[in-house]
Coordinates of C-alpha atoms in Angstrom, one line a residue:
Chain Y
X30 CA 19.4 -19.7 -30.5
X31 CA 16.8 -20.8 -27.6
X32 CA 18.9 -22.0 -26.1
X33 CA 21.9 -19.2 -25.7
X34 CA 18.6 -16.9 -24.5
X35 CA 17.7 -19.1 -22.5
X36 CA 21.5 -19.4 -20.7
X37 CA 21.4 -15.9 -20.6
X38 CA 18.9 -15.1 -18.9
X39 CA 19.8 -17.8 -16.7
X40 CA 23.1 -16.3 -16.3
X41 CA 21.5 -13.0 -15.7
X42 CA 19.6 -14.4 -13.1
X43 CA 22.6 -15.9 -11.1
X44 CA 24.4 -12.5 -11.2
X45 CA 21.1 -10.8 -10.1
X46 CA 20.6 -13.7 -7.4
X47 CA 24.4 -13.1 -6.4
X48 CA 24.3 -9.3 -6.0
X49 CA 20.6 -9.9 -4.2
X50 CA 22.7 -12.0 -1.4
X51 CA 23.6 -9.7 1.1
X52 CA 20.0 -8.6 1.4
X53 CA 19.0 -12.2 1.6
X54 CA 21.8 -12.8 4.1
X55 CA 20.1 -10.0 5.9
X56 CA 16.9 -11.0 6.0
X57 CA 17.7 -14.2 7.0
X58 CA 20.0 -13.2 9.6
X59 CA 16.9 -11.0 10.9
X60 CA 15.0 -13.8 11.4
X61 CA 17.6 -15.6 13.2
X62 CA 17.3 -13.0 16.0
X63 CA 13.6 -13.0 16.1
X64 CA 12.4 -16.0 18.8
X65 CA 10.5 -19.0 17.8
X66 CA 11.9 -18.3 14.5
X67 CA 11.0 -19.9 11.0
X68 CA 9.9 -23.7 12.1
X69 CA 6.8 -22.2 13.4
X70 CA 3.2 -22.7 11.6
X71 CA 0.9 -20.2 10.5
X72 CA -1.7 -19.3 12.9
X73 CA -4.9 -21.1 13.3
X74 CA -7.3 -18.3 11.7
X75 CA -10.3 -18.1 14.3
X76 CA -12.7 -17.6 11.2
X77 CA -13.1 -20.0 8.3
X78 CA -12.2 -17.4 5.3
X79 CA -14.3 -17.7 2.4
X80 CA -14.4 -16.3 -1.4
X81 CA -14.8 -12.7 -2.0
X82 CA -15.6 -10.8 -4.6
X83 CA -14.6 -7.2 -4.0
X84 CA -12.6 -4.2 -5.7
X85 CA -14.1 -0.8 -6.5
X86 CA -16.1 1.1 -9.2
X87 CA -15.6 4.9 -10.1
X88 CA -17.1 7.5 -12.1
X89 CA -14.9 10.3 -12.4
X90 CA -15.0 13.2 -14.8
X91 CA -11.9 15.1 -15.7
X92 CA -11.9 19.0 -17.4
X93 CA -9.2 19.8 -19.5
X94 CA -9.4 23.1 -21.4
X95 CA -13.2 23.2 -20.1
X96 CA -14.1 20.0 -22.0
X97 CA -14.9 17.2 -19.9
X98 CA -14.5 13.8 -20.0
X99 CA -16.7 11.4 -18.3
X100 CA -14.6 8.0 -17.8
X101 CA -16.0 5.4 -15.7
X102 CA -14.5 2.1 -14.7
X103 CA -14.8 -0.9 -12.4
X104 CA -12.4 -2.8 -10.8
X105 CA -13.4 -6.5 -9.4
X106 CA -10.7 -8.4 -7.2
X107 CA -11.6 -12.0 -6.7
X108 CA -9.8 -13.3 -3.5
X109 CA -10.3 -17.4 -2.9
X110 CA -8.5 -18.8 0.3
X111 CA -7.3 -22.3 -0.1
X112 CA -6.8 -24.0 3.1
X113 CA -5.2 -22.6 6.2
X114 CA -2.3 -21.2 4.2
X115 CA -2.7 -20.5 0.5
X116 CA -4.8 -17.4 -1.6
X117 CA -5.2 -16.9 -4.9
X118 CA -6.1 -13.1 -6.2
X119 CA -6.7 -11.6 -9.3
X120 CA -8.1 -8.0 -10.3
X121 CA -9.2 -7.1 -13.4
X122 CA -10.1 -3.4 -14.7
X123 CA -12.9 -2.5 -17.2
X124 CA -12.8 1.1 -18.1
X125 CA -14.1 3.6 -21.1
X126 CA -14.3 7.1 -21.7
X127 CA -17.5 8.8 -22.6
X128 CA -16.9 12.4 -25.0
X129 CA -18.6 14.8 -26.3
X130 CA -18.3 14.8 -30.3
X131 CA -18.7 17.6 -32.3
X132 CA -21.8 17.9 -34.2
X133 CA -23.8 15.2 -32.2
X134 CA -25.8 15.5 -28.4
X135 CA -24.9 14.1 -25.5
X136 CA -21.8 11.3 -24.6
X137 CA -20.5 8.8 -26.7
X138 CA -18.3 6.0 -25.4
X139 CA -14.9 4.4 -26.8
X140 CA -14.6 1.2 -26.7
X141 CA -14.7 -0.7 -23.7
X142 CA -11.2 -2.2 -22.2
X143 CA -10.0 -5.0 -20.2
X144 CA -7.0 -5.7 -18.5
X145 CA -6.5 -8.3 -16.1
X146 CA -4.1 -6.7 -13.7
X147 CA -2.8 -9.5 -11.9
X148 CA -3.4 -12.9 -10.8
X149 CA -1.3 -14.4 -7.6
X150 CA -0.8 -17.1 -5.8
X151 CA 0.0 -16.8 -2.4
X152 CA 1.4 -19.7 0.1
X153 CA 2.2 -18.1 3.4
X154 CA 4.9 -20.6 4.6
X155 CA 5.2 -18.9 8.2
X156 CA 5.2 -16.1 10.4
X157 CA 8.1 -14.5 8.1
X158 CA 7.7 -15.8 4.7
X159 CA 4.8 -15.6 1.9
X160 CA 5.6 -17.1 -1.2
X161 CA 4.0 -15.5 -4.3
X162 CA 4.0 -16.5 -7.7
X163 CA 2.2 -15.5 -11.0
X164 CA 1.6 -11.9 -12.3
X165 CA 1.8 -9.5 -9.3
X166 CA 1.7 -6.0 -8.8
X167 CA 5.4 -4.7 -8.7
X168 CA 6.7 -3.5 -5.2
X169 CA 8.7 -0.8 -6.1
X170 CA 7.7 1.9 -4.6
X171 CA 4.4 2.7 -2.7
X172 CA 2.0 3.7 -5.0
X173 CA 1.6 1.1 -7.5
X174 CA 0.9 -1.7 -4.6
X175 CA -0.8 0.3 -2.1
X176 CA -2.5 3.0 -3.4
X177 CA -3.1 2.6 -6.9
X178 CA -7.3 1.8 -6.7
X179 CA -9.6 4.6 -7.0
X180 CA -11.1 4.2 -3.5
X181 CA -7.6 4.8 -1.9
X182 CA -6.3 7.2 -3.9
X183 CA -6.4 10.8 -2.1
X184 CA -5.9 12.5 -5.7
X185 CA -7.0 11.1 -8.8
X186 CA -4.2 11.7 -10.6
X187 CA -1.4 9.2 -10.6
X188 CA 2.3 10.6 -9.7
X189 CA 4.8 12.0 -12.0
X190 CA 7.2 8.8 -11.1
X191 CA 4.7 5.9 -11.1
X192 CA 5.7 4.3 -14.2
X193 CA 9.3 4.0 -13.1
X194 CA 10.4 0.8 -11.7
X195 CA 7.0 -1.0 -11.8
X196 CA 7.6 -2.4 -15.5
X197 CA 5.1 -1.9 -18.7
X198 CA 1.8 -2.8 -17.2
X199 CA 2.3 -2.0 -13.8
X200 CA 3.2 -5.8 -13.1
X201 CA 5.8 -8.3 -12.6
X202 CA 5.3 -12.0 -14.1
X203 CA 7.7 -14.4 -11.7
X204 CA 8.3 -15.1 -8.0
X205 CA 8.2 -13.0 -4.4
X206 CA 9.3 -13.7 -1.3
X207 CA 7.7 -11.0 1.4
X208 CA 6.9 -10.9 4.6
X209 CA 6.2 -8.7 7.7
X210 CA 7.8 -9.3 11.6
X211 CA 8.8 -7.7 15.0
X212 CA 12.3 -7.6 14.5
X213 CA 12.7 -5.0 17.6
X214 CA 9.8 -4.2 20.3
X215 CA 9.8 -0.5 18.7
X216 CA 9.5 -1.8 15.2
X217 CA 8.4 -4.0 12.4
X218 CA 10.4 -4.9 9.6
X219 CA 8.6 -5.6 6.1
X220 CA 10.3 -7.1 2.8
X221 CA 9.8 -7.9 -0.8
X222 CA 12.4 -9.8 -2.8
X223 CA 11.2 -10.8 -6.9
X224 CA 11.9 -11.9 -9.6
X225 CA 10.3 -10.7 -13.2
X226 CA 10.4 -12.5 -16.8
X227 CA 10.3 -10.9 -19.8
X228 CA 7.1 -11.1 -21.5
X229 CA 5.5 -9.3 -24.6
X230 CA 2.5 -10.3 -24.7
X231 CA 0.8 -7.4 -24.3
X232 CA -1.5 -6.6 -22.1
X233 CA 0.4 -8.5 -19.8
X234 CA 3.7 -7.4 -20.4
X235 CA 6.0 -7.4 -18.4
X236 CA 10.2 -6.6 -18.3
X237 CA 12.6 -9.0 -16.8
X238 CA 14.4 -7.6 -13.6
X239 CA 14.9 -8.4 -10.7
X240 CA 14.4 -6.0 -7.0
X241 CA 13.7 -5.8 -3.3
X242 CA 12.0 -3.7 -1.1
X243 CA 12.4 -2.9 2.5
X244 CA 10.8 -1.0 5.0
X245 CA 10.6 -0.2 8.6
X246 CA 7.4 0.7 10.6
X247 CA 7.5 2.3 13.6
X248 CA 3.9 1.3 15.6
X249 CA 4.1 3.8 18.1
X250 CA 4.9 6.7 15.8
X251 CA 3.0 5.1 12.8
X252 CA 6.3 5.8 10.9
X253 CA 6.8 3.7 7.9
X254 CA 10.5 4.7 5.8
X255 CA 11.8 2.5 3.5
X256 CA 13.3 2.1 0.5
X257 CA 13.2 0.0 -3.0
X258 CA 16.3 -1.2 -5.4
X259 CA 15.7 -2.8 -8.6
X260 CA 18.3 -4.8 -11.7
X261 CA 17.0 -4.4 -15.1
X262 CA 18.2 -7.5 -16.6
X263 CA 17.4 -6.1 -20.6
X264 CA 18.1 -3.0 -22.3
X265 CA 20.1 -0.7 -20.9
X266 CA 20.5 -3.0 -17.7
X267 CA 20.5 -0.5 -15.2
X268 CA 19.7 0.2 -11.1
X269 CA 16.7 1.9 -10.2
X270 CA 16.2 3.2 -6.8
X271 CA 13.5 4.8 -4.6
X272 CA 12.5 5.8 -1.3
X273 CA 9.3 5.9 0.4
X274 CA 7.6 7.2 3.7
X275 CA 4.2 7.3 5.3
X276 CA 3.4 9.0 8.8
X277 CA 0.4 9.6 10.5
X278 CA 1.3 11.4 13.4
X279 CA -0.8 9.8 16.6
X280 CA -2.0 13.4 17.7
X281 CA -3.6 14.9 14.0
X282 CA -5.8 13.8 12.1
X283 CA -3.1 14.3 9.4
X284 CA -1.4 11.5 6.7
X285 CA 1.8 12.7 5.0
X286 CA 3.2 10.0 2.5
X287 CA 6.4 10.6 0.4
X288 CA 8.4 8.9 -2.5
X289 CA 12.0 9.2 -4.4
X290 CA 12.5 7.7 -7.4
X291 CA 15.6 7.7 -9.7
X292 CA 16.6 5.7 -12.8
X293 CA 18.0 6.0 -16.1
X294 CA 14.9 7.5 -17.6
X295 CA 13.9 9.8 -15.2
X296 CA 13.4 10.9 -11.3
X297 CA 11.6 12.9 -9.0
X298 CA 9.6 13.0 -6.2
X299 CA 5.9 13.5 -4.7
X300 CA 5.0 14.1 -1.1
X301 CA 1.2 14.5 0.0
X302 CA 0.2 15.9 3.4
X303 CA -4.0 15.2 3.9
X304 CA -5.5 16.4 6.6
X305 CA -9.0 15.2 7.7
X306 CA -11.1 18.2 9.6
X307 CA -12.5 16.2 12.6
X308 CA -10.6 18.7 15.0
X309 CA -13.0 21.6 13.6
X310 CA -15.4 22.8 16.7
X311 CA -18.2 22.8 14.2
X312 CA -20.2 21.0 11.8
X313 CA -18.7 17.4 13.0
X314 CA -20.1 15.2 11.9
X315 CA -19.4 16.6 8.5
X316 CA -16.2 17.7 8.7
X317 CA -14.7 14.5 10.4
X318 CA -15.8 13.2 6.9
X319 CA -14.1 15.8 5.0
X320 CA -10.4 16.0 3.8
X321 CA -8.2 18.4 2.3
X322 CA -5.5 16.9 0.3
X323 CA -2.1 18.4 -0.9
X324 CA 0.6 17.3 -3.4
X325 CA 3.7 18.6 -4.9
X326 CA 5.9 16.6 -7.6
X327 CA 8.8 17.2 -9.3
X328 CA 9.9 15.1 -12.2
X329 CA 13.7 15.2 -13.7
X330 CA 14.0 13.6 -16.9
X331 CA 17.2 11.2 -17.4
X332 CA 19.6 10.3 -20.1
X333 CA 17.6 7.6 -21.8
X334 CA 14.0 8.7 -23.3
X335 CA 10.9 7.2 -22.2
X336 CA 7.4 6.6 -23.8
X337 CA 5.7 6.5 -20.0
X338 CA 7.2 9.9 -18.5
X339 CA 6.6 13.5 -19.1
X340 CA 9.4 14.2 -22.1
X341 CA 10.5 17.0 -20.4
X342 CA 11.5 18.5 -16.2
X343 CA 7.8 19.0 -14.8
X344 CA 6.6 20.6 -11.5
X345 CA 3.1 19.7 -10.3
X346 CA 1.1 21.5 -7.6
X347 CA -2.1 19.7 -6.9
X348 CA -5.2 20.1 -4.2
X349 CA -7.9 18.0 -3.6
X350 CA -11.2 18.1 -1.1
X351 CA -12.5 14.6 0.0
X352 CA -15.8 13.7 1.5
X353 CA -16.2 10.1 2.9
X354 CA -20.0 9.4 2.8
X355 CA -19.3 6.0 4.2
X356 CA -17.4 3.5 4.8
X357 CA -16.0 2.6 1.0
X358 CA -18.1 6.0 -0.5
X359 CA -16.2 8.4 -1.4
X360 CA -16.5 11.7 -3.6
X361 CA -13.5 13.7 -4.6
X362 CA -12.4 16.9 -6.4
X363 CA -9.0 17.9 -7.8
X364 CA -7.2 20.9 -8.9
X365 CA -3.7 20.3 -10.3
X366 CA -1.4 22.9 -12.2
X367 CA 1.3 21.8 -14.0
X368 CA 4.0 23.9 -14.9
X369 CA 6.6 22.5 -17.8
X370 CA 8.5 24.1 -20.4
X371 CA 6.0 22.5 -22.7
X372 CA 3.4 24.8 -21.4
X373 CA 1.4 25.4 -18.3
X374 CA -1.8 23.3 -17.9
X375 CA -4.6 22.8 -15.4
X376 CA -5.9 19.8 -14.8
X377 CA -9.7 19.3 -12.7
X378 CA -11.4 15.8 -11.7
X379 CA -14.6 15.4 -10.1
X380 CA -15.2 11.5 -8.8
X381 CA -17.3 9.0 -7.0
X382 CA -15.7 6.2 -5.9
X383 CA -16.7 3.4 -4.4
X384 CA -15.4 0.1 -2.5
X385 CA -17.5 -3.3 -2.5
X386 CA -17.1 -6.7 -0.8
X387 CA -19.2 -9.3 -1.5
X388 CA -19.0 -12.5 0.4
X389 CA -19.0 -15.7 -2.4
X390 CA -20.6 -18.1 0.4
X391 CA -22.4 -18.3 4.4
X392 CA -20.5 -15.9 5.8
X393 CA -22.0 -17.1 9.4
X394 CA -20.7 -17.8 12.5
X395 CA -16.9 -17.9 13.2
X396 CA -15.5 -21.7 12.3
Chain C
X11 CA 24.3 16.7 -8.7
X12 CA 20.3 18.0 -7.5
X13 CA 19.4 14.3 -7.3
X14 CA 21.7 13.7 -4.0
X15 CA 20.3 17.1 -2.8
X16 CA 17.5 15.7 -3.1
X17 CA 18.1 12.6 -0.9
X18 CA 20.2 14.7 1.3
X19 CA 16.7 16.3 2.1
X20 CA 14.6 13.7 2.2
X21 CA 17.0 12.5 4.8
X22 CA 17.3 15.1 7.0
X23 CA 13.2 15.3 6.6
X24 CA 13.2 12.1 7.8
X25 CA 15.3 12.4 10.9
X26 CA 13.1 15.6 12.2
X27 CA 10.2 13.2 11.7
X28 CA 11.3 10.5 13.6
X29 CA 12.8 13.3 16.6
X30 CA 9.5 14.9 16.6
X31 CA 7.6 11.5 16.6
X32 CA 10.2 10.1 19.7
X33 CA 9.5 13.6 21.5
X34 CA 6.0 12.7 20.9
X35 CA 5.9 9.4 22.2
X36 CA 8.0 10.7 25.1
X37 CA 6.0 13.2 26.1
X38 CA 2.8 10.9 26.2
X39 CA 4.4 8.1 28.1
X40 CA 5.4 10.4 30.5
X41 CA 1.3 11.9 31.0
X42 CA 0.1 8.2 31.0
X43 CA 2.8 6.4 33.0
X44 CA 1.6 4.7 36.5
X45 CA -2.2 5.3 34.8
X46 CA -4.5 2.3 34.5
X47 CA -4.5 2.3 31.0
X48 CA -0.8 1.8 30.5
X49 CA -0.7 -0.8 32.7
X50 CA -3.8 -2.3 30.7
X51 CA -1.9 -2.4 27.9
X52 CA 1.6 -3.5 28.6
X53 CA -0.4 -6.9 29.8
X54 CA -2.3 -7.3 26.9
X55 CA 1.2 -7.8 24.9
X56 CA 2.9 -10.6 27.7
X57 CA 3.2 -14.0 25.9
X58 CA 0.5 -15.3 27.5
X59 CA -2.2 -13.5 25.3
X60 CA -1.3 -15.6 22.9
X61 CA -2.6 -19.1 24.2
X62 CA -5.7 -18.3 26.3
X63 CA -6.2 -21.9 26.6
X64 CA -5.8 -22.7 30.2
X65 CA -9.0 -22.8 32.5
X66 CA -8.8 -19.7 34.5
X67 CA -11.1 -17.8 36.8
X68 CA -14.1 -16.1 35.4
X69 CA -12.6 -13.1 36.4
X70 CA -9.3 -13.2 34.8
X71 CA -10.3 -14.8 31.7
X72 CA -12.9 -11.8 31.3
X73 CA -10.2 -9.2 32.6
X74 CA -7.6 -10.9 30.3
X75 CA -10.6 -11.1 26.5
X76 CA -11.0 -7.0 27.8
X77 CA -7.2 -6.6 27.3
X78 CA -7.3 -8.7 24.2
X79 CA -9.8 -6.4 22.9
X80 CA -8.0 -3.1 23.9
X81 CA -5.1 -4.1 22.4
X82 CA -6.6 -5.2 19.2
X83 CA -8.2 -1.8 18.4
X84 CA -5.0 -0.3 19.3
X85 CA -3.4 -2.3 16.5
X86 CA -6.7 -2.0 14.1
X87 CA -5.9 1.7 14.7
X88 CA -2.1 1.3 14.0
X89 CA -2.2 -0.8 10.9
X90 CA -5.5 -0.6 9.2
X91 CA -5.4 3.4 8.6
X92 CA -2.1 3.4 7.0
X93 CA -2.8 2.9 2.9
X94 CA -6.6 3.3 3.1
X95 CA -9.5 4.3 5.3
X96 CA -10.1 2.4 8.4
X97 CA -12.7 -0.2 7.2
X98 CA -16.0 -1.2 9.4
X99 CA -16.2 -4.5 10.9
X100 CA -17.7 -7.1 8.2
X101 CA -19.1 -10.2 9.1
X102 CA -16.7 -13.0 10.7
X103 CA -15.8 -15.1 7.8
X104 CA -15.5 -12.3 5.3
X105 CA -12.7 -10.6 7.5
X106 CA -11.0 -13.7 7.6
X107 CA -10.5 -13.3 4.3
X108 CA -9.9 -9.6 4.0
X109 CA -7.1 -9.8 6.8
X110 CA -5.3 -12.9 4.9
X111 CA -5.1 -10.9 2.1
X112 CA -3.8 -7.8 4.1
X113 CA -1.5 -9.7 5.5
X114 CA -0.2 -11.0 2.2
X115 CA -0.6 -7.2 0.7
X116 CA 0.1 -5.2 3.8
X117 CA 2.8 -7.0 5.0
X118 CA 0.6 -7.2 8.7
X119 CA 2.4 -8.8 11.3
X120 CA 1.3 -12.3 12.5
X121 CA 0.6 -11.5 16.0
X122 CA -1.2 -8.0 14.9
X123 CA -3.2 -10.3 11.8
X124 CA -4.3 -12.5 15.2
X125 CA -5.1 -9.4 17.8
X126 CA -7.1 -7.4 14.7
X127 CA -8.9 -10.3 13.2
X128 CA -9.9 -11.1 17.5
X129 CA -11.0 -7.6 17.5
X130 CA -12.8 -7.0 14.3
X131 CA -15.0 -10.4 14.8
X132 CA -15.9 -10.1 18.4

């Protein structure tokens, strides 16, 4: 019985592997045309990198139906360099809520969990290749790998689309192969090819599949588009796709970041414009602190249910007003209104967040 | 049926973006072309930035760590505002770790990891 799973999946694997090879073929072929190709070493880092402990810690308080909900939570990443080219990471989150219940004063907390959100090891083989193995955060998409802690975030809220393609705890347990380059002197090409296993285990689940993502980033513009494909290699085995973009145009103080996401359980879309005010002729040194934040998402349900998306076609309007105290300080409000044929609901966060990074040894001199 | 419409206009937003950004660019190349500062910068990126090894004259070697410098920021202030806020400059060996992992993460280049993590610990 083991073993027929076991030549399954391994058989899955090889077809997943085989329709992977023309972006590998791509890739490589890339590369090929880039000079001083592969052979060459990673660089000699000028500073010694040592352990850090960093990650963020949030209070935020959401209002729904007037009530609110306090719900704290901090977020430590451990990052440990090992040599010239290896790193191992791991974040963990430890998060409650606080309510008010009936009949008694003040807040009283739930219980207290923990997740371990991944833990990665990292072997950057050259210029073009980083190996990465272990329980990573899945790239499909933006959000879940680049914007997902509370001190990025422009809007407190997560997207409509998150949960698709990213597996059941946001994470992948397997291989990646990723890398950034000049492939042109206008642009950069970046990549992500991985591998996931099935495992149950929960709170480290994770679904087996297998995806790639690709993007190209424009320095000049600060134009990032790209896009992501994923095999599900259980269930239903299906394709997932999505499509992302980030521009910050060089003459406003403006971000706009978009995604697409489509698959058998759902699709839609978010895109955010967020403007920072510094171009106001008063107040500056406030309002090049302040932000105003937009976003608008549309969510389609698909032919197969799903216990992580809305159940039914949602539109979300959301606005948010940030204030950058300092570097890593950050508070935020949100207003969102969401408009399904479930009902209409408003949705309102306040939050502090905050980013720390403490060095785990002399941080001195350089070497 | 609306999913492709969908895609068909995240396309075509995508193709204004990138007209507007190349009219942009243009535009500016054309203010700043035969300027000092252009001419600054297309230096800093010849190959031999990359191996400042060689003895050279006082001069040049300080002329040649200012263009290092200029184009470093100008990368810092490419890359490292794209996901989150630009970060302040933390000490040496604490960026060296914080730019490995960006690099890992952020997919950095290796030539803009070297130019940023030059700037950020000077």
């Amino acid at each position: 019985m083991k073993r027929t799973t076991i030549f399954i999946s391994l058989r899955g694997c090889l077809r997943t592997l085989a329709g992977l090879t023309p972006v590998i073929a791509l890739l490589l072929a890339l590369t090929a045309f880039v000079p001083s190709a592969l052979g060459q070493a990673a660089p000699e880092e000028e500073a010694r990198p040592i352990p850090l402990l960093t990650g963020s810690a949030g209070f935020l308080t959401g209002f729904t139906g007037g009530q609110p909900d306090l719900h704290p939570l901090v977020t430590p990443l451990v990052l440990l360099p090992i040599g010239p080219k290896w790193l191992f990471e791991t974040r963990a989150t430890l998060e409650t809520d606080l309510v008010q219940v009936p009949g008694r004063s003040g807040f009283h907390s739930g219980p207290v969990q923990k997740e371990v959100e991944y833990a990665q090891l990292d072997f950057i083989a050259n210029p073009y290749i980083t190996m990465t193995v272990g329980r990573f955060l899945t790239p499909f998409g933006i959000f879940n790998e680049r914007l997902y802690p509370v001190w990025i975030r422009n809007l407190q809220s997560d997207p409509l689309i998150l949960p698709i393609g990213i597996g059941p705890s946001n994470a992948s347990t397997g291989a990646m192969m990723r890398g950034g380059f000049r492939a042109h002197p206008q642009f950069n090409i970046n990549y992500a090819v991985y591998f996931s296993a099935l495992s149950t285990t929960s709170p480290v689940d994770s679904d087996r599949f297998a995806g790639g993502r690709a993007g190209i980033f424009v320095p000049k513009a600060r134009l990032e588009i790209g896009g992501s494909f994923q095999h599900l290699l259980q269930q239903e085995r299906s394709d997932l796709f999505g499509f992302h973009l980030i521009w910050q145009p060089t003459r406003l103080p403006l971000d706009i970041r978009g995604e697409y996401a489509d698959s058998k359980r759902g699709s839609g879309y978010w895109i955010e414009p967020a403007y920072k005010l510094s171009q106001l002729p008063f107040l500056q040194n406030e309002m090049r602190r302040t932000q105003l934040v937009a976003r608008y998402q549309q969510f389609f349900t698909g032919p197969l249910p799903s216990d992580s998306l809305p159940p039914v076609n949602t539109k979300q309007f959301e606005f948010g007003l940030n204030y950058y105290f300092l570097d890593g300080l950050k508070g935020s409000s949100n207003y969102g209104r969401q408009f399904s044929s479930a009902g209409n609901a408003n949705v309102w966060t306040l939050g502090l967040t905050y980013r720390f990074v403490v060095p785990l040894g002399p941080t001195g001199s350089a070497r | 049926m609306r999913k492709t419409w969908i895609l068909r206009c995240c396309l075509a937003a995508v193709a204004l973006l990138v007209r507007s950004a190349m009219a942009q660019e243009q535009e500016k190349a054309e203010k700043s072309s035969g300027t000092g500062a252009a001419a600054a910068a297309a230096t800093a990126s010849s190959p031999d930035m990359h191996s400042p090894a060689l003895p050279k004259p006082g001069r040049e070697v300080v002329a040649e760590e200012r263009a290092a410098r200029l184009e470093g920021e100008k990368r810092f202030r490419t890359n490292c505002g794209r996901c989150h806020q630009q970060p302040h400059k933390f000490p040496p060996r604490v960026m060296a770790t914080a730019i490995r992992h960006m690099r890992v993460r952020a997919m950095i280049t290796d030539e803009d990891m070297r130019f940023i993590l030059r700037y950020m610990t000077q």
